Backbone as CSV, one residue per row, in Angstrom:
resi,resn,N_x,N_y,N_z,CA_x,CA_y,CA_z,C_x,C_y,C_z
1,MET,17.788,98.750,112.764,17.815,100.153,112.736,19.209,100.811,112.674
2,PRO,19.484,101.677,111.725,20.696,102.240,111.610,21.175,103.051,112.738
3,ALA,22.450,103.070,113.056,22.884,103.949,114.046,22.737,105.500,113.760
4,ARG,22.464,106.237,114.669,22.265,107.692,114.490,23.359,108.343,115.026
5,HIS,23.690,109.330,114.376,24.912,110.301,114.866,24.429,111.562,115.257
6,LEU,23.822,111.706,116.453,23.192,112.877,116.845,24.090,114.058,117.046
7,LEU,25.285,113.645,117.586,26.261,114.786,118.077,27.149,115.076,116.836
8,GLN,27.251,114.123,115.947,28.057,114.412,114.661,27.322,114.088,113.490
9,PRO,26.164,114.840,113.176,25.311,114.309,112.076,25.927,114.420,110.765
10,LYS,25.846,113.446,109.910,26.206,113.383,108.590,25.221,113.853,107.434
11,THR,24.125,113.463,107.973,22.824,113.846,107.062,21.808,114.380,107.842
12,LEU,20.643,114.879,107.168,19.544,115.421,107.825,18.968,114.288,108.862
13,ASP,18.958,112.866,108.151,18.421,111.882,109.086,19.134,111.765,110.418
14,ASP,20.377,112.364,110.653,21.030,112.229,111.960,20.791,113.288,112.808
15,MET,19.894,114.281,112.585,19.770,115.433,113.376,18.609,115.338,114.167
16,LEU,18.750,115.695,115.443,17.666,115.460,116.421,16.396,116.023,115.951
17,LEU,16.211,117.354,115.632,14.951,117.818,115.109,14.211,117.018,114.090
18,TYR,15.004,116.492,113.219,14.520,115.773,112.159,14.010,114.258,112.617
19,VAL,14.744,113.758,113.468,14.393,112.490,114.256,13.132,112.682,114.919
20,MET,12.907,113.671,115.563,11.638,113.928,116.396,10.524,114.279,115.483
21,TRP,10.799,114.943,114.394,9.759,115.245,113.442,9.124,114.010,112.696
22,GLN,10.163,113.055,112.601,9.810,111.789,111.700,8.831,110.994,112.828
23,LEU,9.093,110.942,114.011,8.496,110.237,115.034,7.165,110.989,115.164
24,GLN,7.028,112.292,115.201,5.844,112.993,115.202,4.854,112.704,114.113
25,ALA,5.614,112.753,112.916,4.836,112.558,111.689,4.170,111.185,111.682
26,CYS,4.963,110.113,112.029,4.456,108.783,111.896,3.354,108.466,112.939
27,ALA,3.616,108.848,114.295,2.640,108.565,115.333,1.481,109.638,115.235
28,GLY,1.837,110.870,114.885,0.871,111.850,114.725,-0.089,111.589,113.784
29,SER,0.263,110.750,112.673,-0.831,110.343,111.618,-1.900,109.618,112.226
30,VAL,-1.652,108.867,113.318,-2.584,107.980,113.894,-3.670,109.008,114.479
31,VAL,-3.208,110.041,115.115,-4.073,110.982,115.755,-4.820,111.686,114.698
32,VAL,-4.104,112.123,113.484,-4.817,112.901,112.557,-6.087,112.050,112.113
33,ARG,-5.662,110.790,111.577,-6.696,109.885,111.043,-7.986,109.819,112.027
34,LEU,-7.663,109.699,113.317,-8.801,109.646,114.356,-9.665,110.936,114.272
35,CYS,-8.836,112.016,114.387,-9.655,113.423,114.453,-10.360,113.519,113.241
36,GLU,-9.869,113.235,111.992,-10.577,113.638,110.701,-11.699,112.679,110.617
37,SER,-11.299,111.380,110.623,-12.342,110.413,110.246,-13.593,110.231,111.197
38,GLU,-13.114,110.333,112.564,-14.135,109.967,113.398,-14.846,111.240,114.114
39,PHE,-14.041,112.317,114.109,-14.509,113.532,114.882,-14.663,114.798,113.785
40,GLY,-14.329,114.726,112.598,-14.448,115.670,111.732,-13.761,117.070,112.075
41,ILE,-12.612,116.924,112.742,-11.749,118.197,112.947,-10.351,117.865,112.362
42,THR,-9.746,118.822,112.173,-8.265,118.681,111.761,-7.292,118.547,112.934
43,ARG,-6.057,118.226,112.832,-5.260,118.270,113.914,-4.908,119.563,114.707
44,ARG,-4.949,120.564,113.875,-4.752,121.927,114.414,-6.156,122.398,115.193
45,GLU,-7.174,121.971,114.725,-8.459,122.246,115.480,-8.507,121.457,116.697
46,TRP,-7.969,120.051,116.686,-7.812,119.290,117.910,-6.887,120.215,118.933
47,ARG,-5.877,120.702,118.410,-4.890,121.267,119.383,-5.646,122.492,120.083
48,MET,-6.527,123.119,119.260,-7.141,124.300,119.903,-8.115,123.929,120.926
49,VAL,-8.868,122.937,120.659,-9.961,122.283,121.520,-9.285,121.810,122.677
50,ALA,-8.193,121.103,122.615,-7.405,120.630,123.930,-6.812,121.730,124.709
51,GLN,-6.336,122.703,123.962,-5.720,123.912,124.821,-6.875,124.709,125.434
52,LEU,-8.039,124.938,124.843,-9.292,125.472,125.374,-9.826,124.772,126.485
53,ALA,-9.690,123.383,126.484,-10.213,122.753,127.676,-9.370,123.043,128.970
54,VAL,-8.253,123.598,128.788,-7.272,123.837,129.904,-7.248,125.445,130.202
55,HIS,-7.273,126.231,129.065,-7.141,127.567,129.126,-8.501,128.233,128.605
56,GLU,-9.649,127.821,129.168,-10.852,128.413,128.491,-10.814,129.828,128.806
57,GLY,-11.659,130.589,127.932,-11.967,132.056,128.097,-10.722,132.931,127.935
58,VAL,-9.734,132.315,126.947,-8.622,133.367,126.710,-8.850,134.075,125.415
59,GLN,-7.994,134.993,125.147,-7.817,135.619,123.904,-7.210,134.815,122.770
60,SER,-7.524,134.984,121.745,-7.037,134.092,120.662,-5.481,134.117,120.697
61,SER,-4.895,135.255,120.811,-3.461,135.529,120.912,-2.705,134.735,122.001
62,GLU,-3.417,134.667,123.220,-2.992,133.854,124.127,-3.062,132.442,123.819
63,LEU,-4.149,131.923,123.252,-4.429,130.594,122.843,-3.236,130.221,121.885
64,ALA,-2.967,131.095,120.957,-1.861,130.823,119.899,-0.668,130.526,120.646
65,ARG,-0.321,131.328,121.662,0.907,131.040,122.549,0.951,129.833,123.165
66,HIS,-0.280,129.254,123.747,-0.393,128.168,124.327,-0.167,127.016,123.416
67,ALA,-0.650,127.082,122.225,-0.613,126.088,121.211,0.353,126.006,120.301
68,ALA,1.427,127.021,120.609,2.738,127.311,119.727,2.396,127.374,118.254
69,LEU,1.414,128.081,118.085,1.021,128.459,116.696,0.899,129.966,116.411
70,ASP,1.284,130.360,115.039,1.027,131.789,114.921,-0.508,132.169,114.964
71,ARG,-0.585,133.623,114.986,-1.993,134.134,115.161,-2.775,133.710,113.963
72,ALA,-2.280,133.806,112.598,-3.028,133.485,111.623,-3.615,132.022,111.571
73,ARG,-2.701,131.106,111.852,-3.059,129.762,111.907,-4.149,129.493,112.919
74,THR,-3.858,130.205,114.135,-4.845,130.011,115.207,-6.276,130.578,114.815
75,SER,-6.217,131.741,114.249,-7.545,132.405,113.797,-8.320,131.443,112.718
76,ARG,-7.495,130.959,111.762,-8.177,129.957,110.824,-8.769,128.788,111.628
77,ALA,-8.136,128.177,112.501,-8.482,127.226,113.119,-9.677,127.502,114.026
78,LEU,-9.807,128.686,114.652,-10.894,129.000,115.384,-12.044,129.244,114.418
79,THR,-11.818,129.817,113.325,-13.029,130.099,112.460,-13.783,128.640,112.067
80,GLY,-12.793,127.830,111.878,-13.386,126.422,111.420,-14.152,125.930,112.591
81,LEU,-13.606,125.956,113.643,-14.329,125.489,115.112,-15.659,126.189,115.324
82,GLU,-15.493,127.543,115.215,-16.822,128.295,115.290,-17.857,127.864,114.319
83,ALA,-17.445,127.607,113.194,-18.255,127.180,112.086,-18.924,125.759,112.417
84,LYS,-18.224,124.819,113.084,-18.728,123.485,113.478,-19.479,123.516,114.748
85,GLY,-19.502,124.798,115.418,-20.168,124.847,116.609,-19.628,124.519,117.847
86,LEU,-18.090,124.426,117.749,-17.310,123.833,118.930,-16.788,124.944,119.699
87,VAL,-16.625,126.108,119.321,-16.236,127.195,119.975,-17.016,128.463,119.938
88,GLU,-17.017,129.361,120.759,-17.685,130.559,120.625,-16.592,131.769,121.099
89,ARG,-16.899,132.851,120.273,-16.002,134.013,120.529,-16.969,134.952,121.105
90,THR,-16.437,135.778,122.231,-17.224,136.692,122.871,-16.509,137.954,123.214
91,PRO,-16.913,139.136,122.821,-16.294,140.366,123.025,-16.034,140.449,124.458
92,ARG,-14.883,140.951,124.974,-14.466,141.088,126.313,-15.293,142.380,126.945
93,PRO,-16.006,142.166,127.989,-16.650,143.197,128.609,-15.713,144.462,128.824
94,GLY,-16.212,145.674,128.291,-15.366,146.853,128.550,-14.439,147.020,127.394
95,ASP,-14.234,146.039,126.629,-13.276,146.303,125.421,-13.678,145.347,124.423
96,ARG,-14.467,145.852,123.366,-15.194,144.950,122.533,-14.129,144.545,121.312
97,ARG,-12.905,145.310,121.504,-11.886,144.892,120.559,-11.081,143.553,120.803
98,GLU,-11.140,143.131,122.088,-10.647,142.009,122.576,-11.922,141.026,122.632
99,VAL,-11.424,139.774,122.036,-12.511,138.684,122.056,-11.849,137.407,122.937
100,LEU,-12.785,136.949,123.708,-12.448,135.704,124.298,-12.979,134.477,123.790
101,VAL,-12.240,133.423,123.892,-12.592,132.183,123.123,-12.954,131.150,124.198
102,ARG,-14.057,130.382,123.992,-14.516,129.396,124.934,-14.988,128.286,124.213
103,LEU,-14.939,126.903,124.531,-15.629,125.911,124.140,-17.161,126.036,124.293
104,THR,-17.862,125.433,123.287,-19.253,125.271,123.612,-19.574,123.961,124.248
105,PRO,-20.685,123.710,124.749,-20.976,122.409,125.327,-20.748,121.294,124.223
106,GLN,-20.826,121.615,123.054,-20.490,120.541,121.971,-19.029,120.449,121.884
107,GLY,-18.290,121.536,121.974,-16.805,121.267,121.976,-16.204,120.675,123.173
108,ARG,-16.876,120.908,124.347,-16.571,120.120,125.692,-16.888,118.723,125.441
109,ALA,-17.996,118.299,124.809,-18.358,116.908,124.682,-17.264,116.325,123.614
110,LEU,-16.939,116.855,122.603,-15.998,116.463,121.554,-14.551,116.026,122.419
111,HIS,-14.159,117.255,123.194,-12.927,116.866,123.991,-12.948,115.812,124.925
112,ALA,-14.279,115.483,125.553,-14.285,114.426,126.586,-14.327,113.069,125.786
113,ALA,-14.804,113.167,124.434,-14.792,111.873,123.819,-13.402,111.691,123.020
114,LEU,-12.760,112.693,122.621,-11.535,112.423,121.963,-10.257,112.345,122.916
115,LEU,-10.280,112.951,123.847,-9.035,112.981,124.838,-8.782,111.493,125.121
116,PRO,-9.521,110.736,125.635,-9.194,109.328,126.079,-8.722,108.562,124.983
117,ARG,-9.083,108.726,123.785,-8.647,108.059,122.608,-7.199,108.505,122.174
118,VAL,-6.936,109.855,122.333,-5.646,110.250,122.000,-4.596,109.898,123.273
119,MET,-5.233,109.797,124.484,-4.302,109.284,125.556,-4.006,107.834,125.471
120,GLN,-4.878,107.069,124.934,-4.612,105.750,124.543,-3.400,105.619,123.453
121,ILE,-3.466,106.427,122.505,-2.307,106.269,121.358,-1.085,106.716,122.045
122,ASN,-1.129,107.694,122.994,0.094,108.034,123.752,0.753,106.791,124.539
123,ARG,-0.418,106.210,125.309,0.135,104.998,126.094,0.787,103.973,125.219
124,GLU,0.008,103.804,124.004,0.537,102.655,123.187,1.963,102.943,122.667
125,LEU,2.216,104.312,122.266,3.553,104.652,121.878,4.537,104.501,122.799
126,LEU,4.187,104.999,124.092,5.082,104.765,125.141,5.394,103.339,125.705
127,SER,4.590,102.349,125.275,4.567,101.080,125.715,5.937,100.465,125.203
128,ALA,6.636,101.092,124.348,7.874,100.704,123.890,9.009,100.771,124.937
129,LEU,8.868,101.633,125.910,9.695,101.872,126.896,9.143,101.330,128.253
130,ASP,10.183,101.167,129.182,9.732,100.634,130.482,9.567,102.047,131.248
131,GLU,8.961,101.849,132.401,8.631,103.014,133.307,9.956,104.047,133.685
132,GLY,11.108,103.330,133.975,12.254,104.097,134.098,12.638,104.914,132.861
133,GLU,12.542,104.249,131.626,12.852,105.107,130.540,12.054,106.240,130.099
134,VAL,10.637,105.992,130.558,9.710,107.003,130.303,10.033,108.101,131.282
135,ASP,10.479,108.004,132.433,10.862,108.960,133.411,12.155,109.660,132.901
136,GLN,13.133,108.875,132.370,14.338,109.679,131.830,13.875,110.501,130.592
137,LEU,13.079,109.796,129.800,12.554,110.666,128.456,11.901,112.201,129.046
138,GLU,11.146,112.003,129.923,10.576,113.181,130.557,11.713,114.163,130.947
139,ARG,12.559,113.685,131.727,13.806,114.620,132.129,14.544,115.089,130.971
140,PHE,14.846,114.240,129.857,15.573,114.773,128.831,14.776,115.785,128.010
141,PHE,13.408,115.504,127.719,12.784,116.479,127.035,12.639,117.954,127.733
142,ALA,12.629,117.781,129.290,12.501,119.050,129.906,13.913,119.831,129.852
143,ARG,14.954,118.954,129.852,16.274,119.730,129.656,16.373,120.223,128.236
144,LEU,15.897,119.543,127.308,15.942,119.974,125.842,15.135,121.155,125.686
145,GLN,13.951,121.230,126.226,13.088,122.372,126.190,13.628,123.635,126.792
146,GLN,14.327,123.610,127.983,15.098,124.621,128.471,16.009,125.303,127.632
147,ARG,16.829,124.323,127.057,17.859,124.525,126.101,17.347,125.408,124.942
148,ALA,16.336,124.864,124.226,15.687,125.386,123.312,15.202,126.830,123.466
149,GLU,14.638,127.031,124.616,14.090,128.317,125.150,15.186,129.190,125.113
150,ALA,16.419,128.814,125.637,17.427,129.738,125.957,18.068,130.174,124.515
151,MET,18.161,129.111,123.654,18.577,129.439,122.245,17.699,130.425,121.610
152,ARG,16.422,130.380,121.783,15.437,131.217,121.221,15.733,132.548,121.770
153,ALA,15.887,132.729,123.084,16.011,134.061,123.703,17.285,134.603,123.119
154,ASP,18.304,133.865,123.118,19.690,134.201,122.358,19.487,134.740,120.904
155,ALA,18.796,134.158,120.254,18.489,134.545,118.857,17.677,135.811,118.769
156,ARG,16.683,135.990,119.606,15.945,137.194,119.721,16.975,138.377,120.133
157,GLY,17.695,138.140,121.029,18.552,139.114,121.642,19.445,139.634,120.523
158,ALA,20.046,138.538,119.748,20.885,139.001,118.611,20.153,139.783,117.552
159,ALA,19.107,139.354,117.291,18.197,140.023,116.230,18.030,141.449,116.688
160,GLU,17.755,141.625,117.907,17.463,143.001,118.419,18.654,143.810,118.375
161,ARG,19.843,143.301,118.570,21.027,144.116,118.577,21.705,144.397,117.094
162,ALA,21.099,143.581,116.262,21.735,143.731,114.836,21.269,145.188,114.359
163,PRO,22.068,145.671,113.597,21.817,147.033,112.942,20.683,146.975,112.071
């Protein structure tokens, strides 16, 4: 494997975000094939199902935030899931403009069947590392996430200050 130059990249292949994207694209394709071929849902729909299993009964805008997707993509995914009978949208009592999203029993069953399979893919990928390296990786990702959030906040602040 060629040496990476993350701190002094010479090409796109040396940049952290591209390296992480390549990893996600490669390992994620295994999850995509599983979702599409065996469960009949897209990767984005799987993300909605997985998020709804944890954050059930939320507005679609809140779900979009949890899934790190824009509202339009979230809406399209939810429409597909609703057509497949996996989610239901219910107007919020007292304010029919707001709609709460929940998994149907069929959606919960799909989640219960698919989650262990995705967890196995995760374990298989992490088997390349020992336990200490996995712990380190978790700490590294937490620090990188904090830094990314600070960078995003700085960028928003700069955009708001711009004339």
